[in-house]
Amino acid sequence: MTLRARLHRYGPPVLGVLLFCLAWQLIGAYRLAGMTWPPLTAVLAYLADPAHHQLLGRAAGTTFAAVALGYLTGTGIGLGLALLTRLVRPARAGIDRLVALVHATPAIALAPVFMILMSRETIPVAISALAVTYLIYVAATSGLEATKAAHADLFRTLGARPLTAFWRLELPSALPALASGLKLAVPVSFMGAIVGEWFGASRGLGLLMISAMQNFQIPLLWAAVLLTTLTSLILYGLLGLFEAAVHRRFR
Amino acid sequence: MTQATPDAIRLDSVSKSFRLDDGNSVTALEGIDLGLREGEFVAVLGPSGCGKSTVLRLIAGLESASTGEVRIEGRAPSQLAAAHRLGVAFQDHALLPWLSVAQNIALPYRVAGTKVDNARVDALIELVGLTGFRDARPSQLSGGMRQRASIARALVLDPDVLLLDEPFGALDAVTRRHMNVELQRIWSTRTLTTLLVTHSVDEAIFLADRIIVMTGRPGRILREVTVPFPRPRDPSVLRTPEFHAMVDELTLALEPEEAAL
Ligand SMILES: Nc1ncnc2c1ncn2[C@@H]1O[C@H](COP(=O)(O)OP(=O)(O)OP(=O)(O)O)[C@@H](O)[C@H]1O
Ligand SMILES: [Mg+2]
């Protein structure tokens, strides 16, 4: 890529982020949004201060573990259900409706049910997994339907058995849609875990946000938010690269 | 026509209609009677949309006849595919974008569950003039190169029935002639029942034992012509007056309205 093309491609997003940081800094520095909006540098300084590392580190460890577990569980269940609809085609309509129904029910409304069903510490994982399941299920089922008719014809004339056609054709054809789903599931898994912590978890970034808000620890509140957002964005970006690579190769 | 050998491929009063989304149906083929003897090379000519690809898809077992019957060696076409004895080069090449040229050509081995014969794959790559592109992906190839890769793939398992749907459509005249000569050479070394759909009258006469001319709406067989030139055919046959007379005759048959003037 030439420098010009690079500028064209990465220039606007980088500029956008810089402008965002600048606006944050100015609003905070001049107290344009009141006392609850600190300058960006104050939040960064708070994050950098070793005195806060233990508190933030422990909370982040708990939350990120819940995110990872929710993401993996949701991906596993979503993939499993999608495979089931592929193997047992008549089950498709039923599973579709069930997944849509669960997705249409707000997680907040399900929270009380979770609270009597499971420990407070597993609720973040459960809500995160639930949201990811839906996304991955939709991505995988639509991916499994993305096989081109011409390719399916080819496999029929080659006398492919169903399992062969699945491995060599349907699965590779499904990868682009699946990779997009895996990327989109990242912020969803973070949201699920953070919200899940608001239902009585004893530790975590979500809990830290709530308690910092109630105790008016403004820099702590923003530090927790920034830490969550940055981690989510970085993972989203990495999976975006993965997605781009899959799309280049499999489409 | 000698009836000593039974036809390898038979279409008996076959018609095919497609149901459209709006509830209507379109008749693509009507009253098709066609037989290919074992080892015979038949070319199909006809205007766009007359049902040539539909005939080929019926023989490939990709469509079923609305009425009438399609049999290969007396059995359903799908059985030939199941035995991995069918080679098809599709009009739109149908290469898998995530495989290299060599992997695409080797795909029939993998689908059949047999060991990949790399020497044969390489030989076919050379035959279709793609040496140096064996590791390229289809997206890096031109339309004509993709068609050539798909012809190599159709040939790799050494099939008993070969179906070619306008396989040379995107090739320049020189490459096309070269591919025609190569195809004839392969074809002369073994018994290979072949149906070739083409828009080129020259190509049909140069390659085929028999030529079917179709008309559209609904698709029917208008004429059948037996090609008299002895084999092996040298490209010099293309310059003989007999060849030119036959080209003129068939070109005229393809334009029935003008012929009537
Ligand atoms: N799957 C389908 N659904 C509806 N109509 C179809 C379908 N396939 C073919 N047809 C119709 O059948 C007719 C014949 O189509 P076919 O593809 O066999 O033509 P063709 O002779 O191969 O044309 P070309 O030379 O342009 O490739 C056309 O009118 C087409 O619209
Ligand atoms: Mg066609």
XYZ file of C-alpha atoms and ligand atoms in Angstrom:
544
model
C 0.000 0.000 0.000
C 1.323 3.446 -0.853
C 1.628 6.153 1.781
C -1.234 7.968 0.115
C -3.491 4.907 0.230
C -2.509 4.311 3.858
C -3.378 7.901 4.755
C -6.659 7.551 2.951
C -7.538 4.368 4.789
C -6.225 4.975 8.309
C -6.271 8.781 8.341
C -9.950 9.390 9.107
C -10.252 6.845 11.959
C -7.019 8.030 13.609
C -8.142 11.635 13.246
C -11.520 10.713 14.727
C -9.915 9.143 17.798
C -7.597 12.138 18.265
C -10.512 14.574 18.018
C -12.484 12.483 20.497
C -9.594 12.522 23.001
C -9.100 16.243 22.489
C -12.803 16.968 23.055
C -12.768 14.807 26.193
C -9.710 16.644 27.474
C -11.132 20.121 26.789
C -14.572 19.396 28.245
C -12.909 17.997 31.356
C -10.274 20.701 31.724
C -12.767 23.562 31.440
C -15.452 21.734 33.480
C -17.871 22.196 30.574
C -19.915 19.173 31.700
C -19.618 19.819 35.417
C -17.594 18.089 38.118
C -18.360 14.549 36.957
C -16.385 14.855 33.712
C -12.658 14.758 34.449
C -10.021 15.615 31.830
C -8.662 12.582 29.952
C -5.192 13.152 31.431
C -6.621 12.883 34.954
C -8.154 9.506 34.125
C -4.919 8.300 32.515
C -2.930 9.496 35.502
C -5.302 7.580 37.774
C -4.812 4.443 35.657
C -1.028 4.885 35.667
C -0.759 5.345 39.433
C 0.630 2.053 40.873
C -1.428 2.629 44.041
C -4.587 1.803 42.046
C -3.225 -1.157 40.164
C -4.238 -3.784 42.668
C -7.851 -2.600 42.869
C -8.261 -2.206 39.113
C -6.256 -5.334 38.334
C -8.346 -7.584 40.523
C -11.591 -6.158 39.179
C -10.375 -6.400 35.591
C -9.183 -9.973 36.137
C -12.597 -11.035 37.393
C -14.506 -9.246 34.642
C -12.253 -10.334 31.790
C -12.424 -13.931 32.998
C -16.224 -13.699 32.937
C -16.071 -12.136 29.452
C -13.801 -14.891 28.162
C -15.926 -17.626 29.670
C -19.146 -16.036 28.401
C -17.682 -15.532 24.946
C -16.413 -19.106 24.663
C -19.542 -20.687 26.157
C -21.812 -18.578 23.945
C -19.751 -19.391 20.863
C -19.823 -23.090 21.711
C -23.577 -23.207 22.291
C -24.319 -21.014 19.249
C -22.172 -23.212 17.007
C -23.642 -26.371 18.486
C -27.217 -25.215 17.887
C -26.379 -24.106 14.340
C -24.803 -27.507 13.611
C -27.864 -29.206 15.052
C -30.138 -27.307 12.638
C -27.857 -28.424 9.815
C -27.821 -32.097 10.841
C -31.490 -32.300 11.800
C -33.097 -29.948 9.321
C -36.638 -30.345 10.707
C -35.349 -28.979 14.023
C -34.437 -25.706 12.335
C -37.761 -23.885 12.729
C -38.079 -24.865 16.388
C -34.539 -23.876 17.366
C -34.855 -20.621 15.389
C -37.960 -19.678 17.333
C -36.496 -20.653 20.695
C -33.298 -18.670 20.124
C -35.261 -15.634 18.892
C -37.576 -15.827 21.904
C -34.696 -15.954 24.374
C -32.997 -13.109 22.541
C -36.163 -10.986 22.527
C -36.445 -11.282 26.307
C -34.353 -8.475 27.863
C -31.474 -9.797 29.960
C -32.584 -7.447 32.720
C -35.917 -9.239 32.894
C -34.179 -12.599 33.096
C -31.803 -11.445 35.834
C -34.152 -12.249 38.731
C -34.548 -15.755 37.339
C -30.784 -16.090 37.115
C -30.459 -14.844 40.690
C -32.519 -17.700 42.066
C -31.013 -20.254 39.651
C -27.305 -19.616 40.037
C -24.647 -17.981 42.160
C -24.129 -14.234 41.879
C -20.679 -14.842 40.451
C -21.939 -16.821 37.460
C -24.618 -14.297 36.391
C -22.131 -12.156 34.381
C -20.963 -15.252 32.512
C -24.553 -16.355 31.887
C -25.792 -13.018 30.518
C -22.676 -12.640 28.396
C -22.992 -16.195 27.046
C -26.669 -15.727 26.289
C -26.083 -12.641 24.158
C -23.103 -14.229 22.358
C -25.061 -17.431 21.696
C -27.684 -15.530 19.753
C -25.158 -13.659 17.626
C -23.077 -16.724 16.812
C -26.160 -18.830 16.106
C -27.454 -16.285 13.591
C -24.002 -15.883 11.992
C -23.397 -19.632 11.757
C -26.831 -20.555 10.399
C -26.702 -17.846 7.753
C -23.114 -18.891 6.976
C -24.181 -22.494 6.465
C -26.710 -21.242 3.929
C -24.115 -19.174 2.073
C -22.889 -22.101 -0.054
C -23.018 -21.043 -3.710
C -25.433 -23.029 -5.872
C -22.714 -23.556 -8.505
C -20.401 -25.100 -5.892
C -23.178 -27.324 -4.557
C -23.814 -28.486 -8.157
C -20.125 -29.281 -8.572
C -20.085 -31.421 -5.433
C -23.166 -33.307 -6.598
C -21.559 -34.118 -9.951
C -18.433 -35.244 -8.103
C -20.585 -37.694 -6.162
C -19.746 -36.128 -2.785
C -21.228 -37.746 0.279
C -23.032 -35.379 2.692
C -20.216 -35.384 5.241
C -17.606 -34.685 2.549
C -19.683 -31.827 1.164
C -20.035 -30.451 4.690
C -16.286 -30.453 5.436
C -15.006 -29.401 2.058
C -17.740 -27.008 0.985
C -20.372 -25.912 3.496
C -17.992 -25.256 6.371
C -15.459 -23.166 4.379
C -18.386 -21.291 2.776
C -19.716 -20.484 6.252
C -16.442 -19.063 7.585
C -16.810 -15.439 6.349
C -20.195 -14.991 8.054
C -18.917 -16.781 11.142
C -15.825 -14.562 11.369
C -18.040 -11.475 11.229
C -20.161 -12.937 14.009
C -17.082 -13.638 16.162
C -16.030 -10.000 15.789
C -19.444 -8.566 16.597
C -19.731 -10.847 19.634
C -16.778 -9.137 21.374
C -18.524 -5.926 22.558
C -21.679 -7.936 23.229
C -19.797 -10.269 25.577
C -18.326 -7.296 27.485
C -21.720 -5.674 27.824
C -23.264 -8.897 29.108
C -20.556 -9.396 31.731
C -20.632 -5.777 32.970
C -24.416 -5.702 33.235
C -24.363 -9.133 34.847
C -22.156 -7.801 37.648
C -24.870 -5.350 38.629
C -26.912 -8.206 40.045
C -24.912 -8.762 43.174
C -21.423 -9.773 42.063
C -18.809 -9.217 44.724
C -16.019 -8.093 42.428
C -15.439 -6.777 38.896
C -15.224 -3.656 36.749
C -19.013 -3.353 36.496
C -19.307 -3.455 40.250
C -16.457 -0.941 40.537
C -18.326 1.428 38.231
C -21.461 1.277 40.353
C -19.690 1.698 43.694
C -17.439 4.475 42.338
C -20.523 6.269 41.077
C -22.308 5.977 44.413
C -19.219 7.142 46.342
C -18.470 9.954 43.920
C -15.020 8.522 43.034
C -15.145 10.140 39.599
C -11.620 9.257 38.320
C -12.098 5.637 39.432
C -15.442 5.446 37.629
C -13.917 6.731 34.417
C -10.824 4.594 34.767
C -13.011 1.474 34.983
C -15.039 2.586 31.952
C -11.895 3.382 29.943
C -10.264 0.078 30.822
C -13.345 -1.880 29.739
C -13.811 0.078 26.521
C -10.171 -0.078 25.485
C -9.921 -3.820 26.046
C -13.115 -4.399 24.109
C -11.956 -2.150 21.268
C -8.557 -3.807 20.994
C -10.067 -7.305 20.863
C -12.652 -6.058 18.371
C -9.846 -4.671 16.213
C -7.875 -7.942 16.345
C -10.918 -9.975 15.375
C -11.564 -7.417 12.647
C -8.139 -8.270 11.211
C -8.981 -11.968 11.471
C -12.308 -11.331 9.753
C -10.620 -9.443 6.931
C -8.159 -12.299 6.435
C -10.962 -14.890 6.342
C -12.974 -12.790 3.890
C -9.965 -12.410 1.621
C -9.318 -16.110 1.569
C -12.772 -17.659 1.579
C -14.792 -15.392 -0.656
C -27.208 -45.156 -37.186
C -26.171 -48.610 -36.145
C -28.170 -49.995 -33.269
C -25.544 -52.605 -32.423
C -24.302 -50.758 -29.358
C -26.992 -49.466 -27.005
C -26.804 -45.762 -26.235
C -24.655 -44.836 -23.236
C -26.811 -41.784 -22.597
C -30.488 -41.641 -23.509
C -33.071 -38.878 -23.255
C -36.558 -40.180 -24.115
C -39.246 -37.587 -24.907
C -37.889 -35.393 -22.163
C -39.526 -32.114 -21.265
C -38.521 -29.761 -18.520
C -40.464 -26.870 -17.075
C -39.384 -24.581 -14.277
C -41.801 -23.122 -11.779
C -41.172 -19.415 -11.379
C -41.544 -17.387 -8.195
C -44.702 -15.693 -9.482
C -46.448 -19.076 -9.750
C -46.185 -19.333 -13.539
C -43.977 -21.924 -15.140
C -41.667 -21.749 -18.110
C -41.120 -24.670 -20.468
C -37.378 -24.883 -21.094
C -37.373 -28.150 -23.059
C -40.024 -30.090 -24.935
C -39.959 -33.460 -26.657
C -36.214 -34.024 -26.509
C -35.092 -37.388 -27.894
C -31.357 -37.788 -27.838
C -28.949 -40.680 -27.618
C -25.180 -40.690 -27.227
C -23.366 -43.907 -28.056
C -20.530 -44.973 -25.808
C -17.466 -42.961 -26.735
C -19.386 -40.605 -28.974
C -18.678 -36.873 -29.050
C -21.819 -34.804 -29.510
C -21.856 -31.009 -29.741
C -24.948 -28.919 -29.038
C -25.444 -25.621 -30.835
C -28.277 -23.155 -30.353
C -29.202 -19.591 -29.510
C -28.829 -18.291 -25.964
C -31.607 -19.448 -23.663
C -32.717 -22.379 -25.862
C -32.046 -24.915 -23.116
C -28.545 -26.232 -23.865
C -27.388 -25.957 -20.254
C -30.648 -27.546 -19.134
C -29.962 -30.628 -21.313
C -26.495 -30.854 -19.785
C -27.820 -30.443 -16.244
C -30.382 -33.202 -16.831
C -27.621 -35.578 -17.920
C -25.483 -34.499 -14.949
C -28.350 -35.410 -12.625
C -28.667 -31.821 -11.391
C -32.233 -31.457 -12.666
C -34.928 -34.070 -13.066
C -37.074 -34.304 -16.187
C -40.659 -33.030 -15.861
C -41.773 -35.767 -18.241
C -39.830 -38.470 -20.022
C -36.687 -40.169 -18.841
C -32.944 -39.597 -18.715
C -30.783 -42.728 -18.418
C -27.069 -43.303 -18.374
C -26.094 -46.917 -19.010
C -29.725 -47.692 -18.256
C -29.583 -46.157 -14.809
C -30.327 -42.828 -13.146
C -27.680 -40.139 -13.887
C -26.961 -39.682 -10.182
C -25.464 -43.184 -10.066
C -22.702 -42.186 -12.465
C -21.817 -39.231 -10.244
C -21.888 -41.420 -7.144
C -19.339 -43.719 -8.815
C -17.100 -40.671 -9.488
C -17.207 -41.405 -13.211
C -18.622 -38.063 -14.341
C -16.616 -34.974 -15.303
C -18.370 -31.627 -15.713
C -16.939 -28.250 -16.697
C -19.591 -25.669 -15.855
C -20.398 -22.522 -17.767
C -19.255 -20.417 -14.771
C -16.203 -22.578 -13.823
C -17.302 -23.079 -10.148
C -13.757 -23.123 -8.731
C -13.517 -22.945 -4.939
C -12.034 -19.529 -4.057
C -10.147 -20.802 -0.988
C -8.189 -23.461 -2.898
C -5.229 -22.970 -5.205
C -5.375 -24.025 -8.858
C -3.639 -27.332 -8.058
C -5.919 -27.986 -5.062
C -9.002 -27.208 -7.142
C -7.897 -29.639 -9.816
C -7.134 -32.267 -7.149
C -10.523 -31.774 -5.466
C -12.257 -34.685 -7.271
C -9.686 -37.093 -5.750
C -10.382 -35.793 -2.259
C -14.157 -35.930 -2.730
C -13.861 -39.482 -4.063
C -11.673 -40.365 -1.077
C -8.807 -41.629 -3.239
C -5.133 -40.716 -3.127
C -4.234 -37.539 -5.023
C -2.160 -38.326 -8.118
C 0.076 -35.265 -8.072
C 1.848 -36.227 -11.278
C -1.480 -36.315 -13.101
C -2.565 -32.986 -11.579
C 0.674 -31.406 -12.759
C 0.346 -32.963 -16.203
C -3.168 -31.525 -16.556
C -2.004 -28.115 -15.351
C 0.580 -28.180 -18.088
C -1.926 -29.436 -20.632
C -4.279 -26.497 -20.039
C -1.349 -24.063 -20.037
C -1.436 -23.042 -16.375
C 2.130 -24.023 -15.482
C 3.421 -21.332 -13.119
C -0.070 -20.757 -11.736
C -0.471 -23.998 -9.801
C -0.391 -22.174 -6.448
C -2.419 -19.146 -7.574
C -5.945 -18.643 -6.293
C -8.878 -18.418 -8.716
C -9.308 -14.723 -7.907
C -5.837 -14.113 -9.336
C -6.708 -15.720 -12.675
C -8.407 -14.336 -15.772
C -11.778 -15.692 -16.851
C -10.200 -17.879 -19.522
C -7.628 -19.274 -17.095
C -10.394 -20.193 -14.664
C -12.225 -22.020 -17.435
C -9.076 -23.958 -18.274
C -8.593 -24.916 -14.619
C -12.168 -26.168 -14.510
C -11.601 -28.281 -17.646
C -8.541 -29.832 -15.997
C -10.639 -30.593 -12.927
C -13.316 -32.250 -15.089
C -10.679 -34.514 -16.642
C -8.609 -35.395 -13.587
C -10.499 -38.536 -12.540
C -10.408 -39.864 -16.097
C -14.225 -39.934 -16.287
C -16.351 -42.073 -18.601
C -18.769 -39.239 -19.334
C -17.608 -35.682 -19.907
C -20.008 -32.734 -19.989
C -18.647 -29.382 -21.133
C -20.809 -26.242 -20.977
C -19.228 -23.577 -23.182
C -15.832 -24.337 -21.667
C -13.877 -22.213 -24.106
C -16.218 -19.222 -24.156
C -13.801 -16.788 -22.510
C -10.724 -17.833 -24.482
C -9.008 -15.944 -27.281
C -9.031 -17.610 -30.709
C -5.475 -18.958 -30.472
C -5.843 -20.486 -26.991
C -9.216 -21.837 -27.992
C -7.764 -23.598 -31.011
C -4.953 -24.987 -28.859
C -7.455 -26.293 -26.289
C -9.554 -27.835 -29.072
C -6.541 -29.715 -30.414
C -5.565 -30.876 -26.913
C -9.103 -31.989 -26.124
C -9.220 -33.985 -29.352
C -5.912 -35.607 -28.453
C -7.144 -36.682 -24.998
C -10.374 -37.784 -26.505
C -8.663 -39.948 -29.143
C -6.664 -41.920 -26.565
C -9.655 -43.354 -24.743
C -13.392 -43.996 -24.757
C -14.984 -40.877 -23.414
C -18.643 -40.118 -24.074
C -18.773 -36.342 -24.409
C -21.442 -33.672 -24.664
C -20.124 -30.233 -25.570
C -22.314 -27.136 -25.450
C -20.814 -24.395 -27.573
C -21.606 -21.252 -29.536
C -18.803 -21.875 -31.996
C -19.806 -23.708 -35.167
C -16.124 -24.263 -36.066
C -15.400 -25.839 -32.718
C -18.434 -28.115 -32.943
C -17.462 -29.407 -36.387
C -13.781 -29.797 -35.510
C -14.451 -31.810 -32.354
C -17.753 -33.647 -32.693
C -18.984 -36.841 -34.318
C -22.478 -35.443 -34.387
C -23.981 -31.974 -33.953
C -27.382 -31.177 -32.463
C -28.914 -27.817 -33.393
C -31.529 -26.554 -30.966
C -34.141 -23.785 -31.129
C -35.649 -21.977 -28.192
C -39.045 -21.301 -26.573
C -39.588 -24.089 -25.882
C -36.232 -25.784 -26.419
C -36.391 -28.454 -29.136
C -33.970 -30.276 -31.362
C -34.123 -28.653 -34.781
C -31.527 -30.713 -36.609
C -28.960 -33.428 -36.218
C -25.889 -33.459 -38.425
C -23.225 -36.156 -38.597
C -19.730 -34.796 -39.104
C -18.046 -36.723 -41.949
C -14.395 -35.804 -41.360
C -12.214 -38.781 -40.422
C -10.196 -38.853 -37.218
C -7.678 -37.873 -36.098
C -8.530 -34.442 -37.428
C -5.674 -32.164 -38.213
C -6.292 -28.434 -37.763
C -5.742 -28.179 -41.524
C -9.211 -29.692 -41.937
C -10.496 -26.266 -40.851
C -9.317 -24.820 -44.160
C -10.963 -27.345 -46.484
C -13.940 -26.323 -48.665
C -15.999 -29.178 -47.162
C -15.456 -27.689 -43.723
C -16.513 -24.229 -44.891
C -19.612 -25.618 -46.581
C -20.608 -27.307 -43.349
C -19.996 -24.145 -41.314
C -22.247 -22.213 -43.705
C -24.957 -24.859 -43.545
C -25.011 -24.921 -39.740
C -24.776 -21.153 -39.388
C -27.821 -20.916 -41.614
C -29.630 -23.525 -39.530
C -28.994 -21.394 -36.457
C -30.814 -18.478 -38.075
C -34.064 -20.059 -39.273
C -35.834 -16.741 -39.821
C -33.210 -15.487 -42.217
C -33.015 -18.856 -43.917
C -36.701 -18.548 -44.762
C -36.219 -15.230 -46.537
N -33.539 -22.766 -12.489
C -34.315 -22.171 -13.430
N -35.455 -21.559 -13.082
C -36.231 -20.972 -14.012
N -35.954 -20.953 -15.324
C -34.836 -21.545 -15.733
C -33.950 -22.190 -14.824
N -32.907 -22.689 -15.517
C -33.132 -22.383 -16.806
N -34.304 -21.705 -16.943
C -34.878 -21.232 -18.213
O -34.747 -22.249 -19.156
C -34.383 -21.729 -20.421
C -33.138 -22.406 -20.919
O -32.046 -22.090 -20.085
P -30.580 -22.647 -20.332
O -29.726 -22.133 -19.252
O -30.658 -24.119 -20.520
O -30.203 -21.944 -21.719
P -28.855 -22.046 -22.573
O -29.229 -22.588 -23.899
O -27.817 -22.771 -21.814
O -28.452 -20.518 -22.735
P -26.984 -19.858 -22.808
O -26.449 -20.150 -24.172
O -27.243 -18.401 -22.628
O -26.158 -20.432 -21.713
C -34.230 -20.224 -20.253
O -35.395 -19.606 -20.748
C -34.130 -20.037 -18.763
O -34.747 -18.832 -18.394
Mg -26.042 -22.210 -20.874
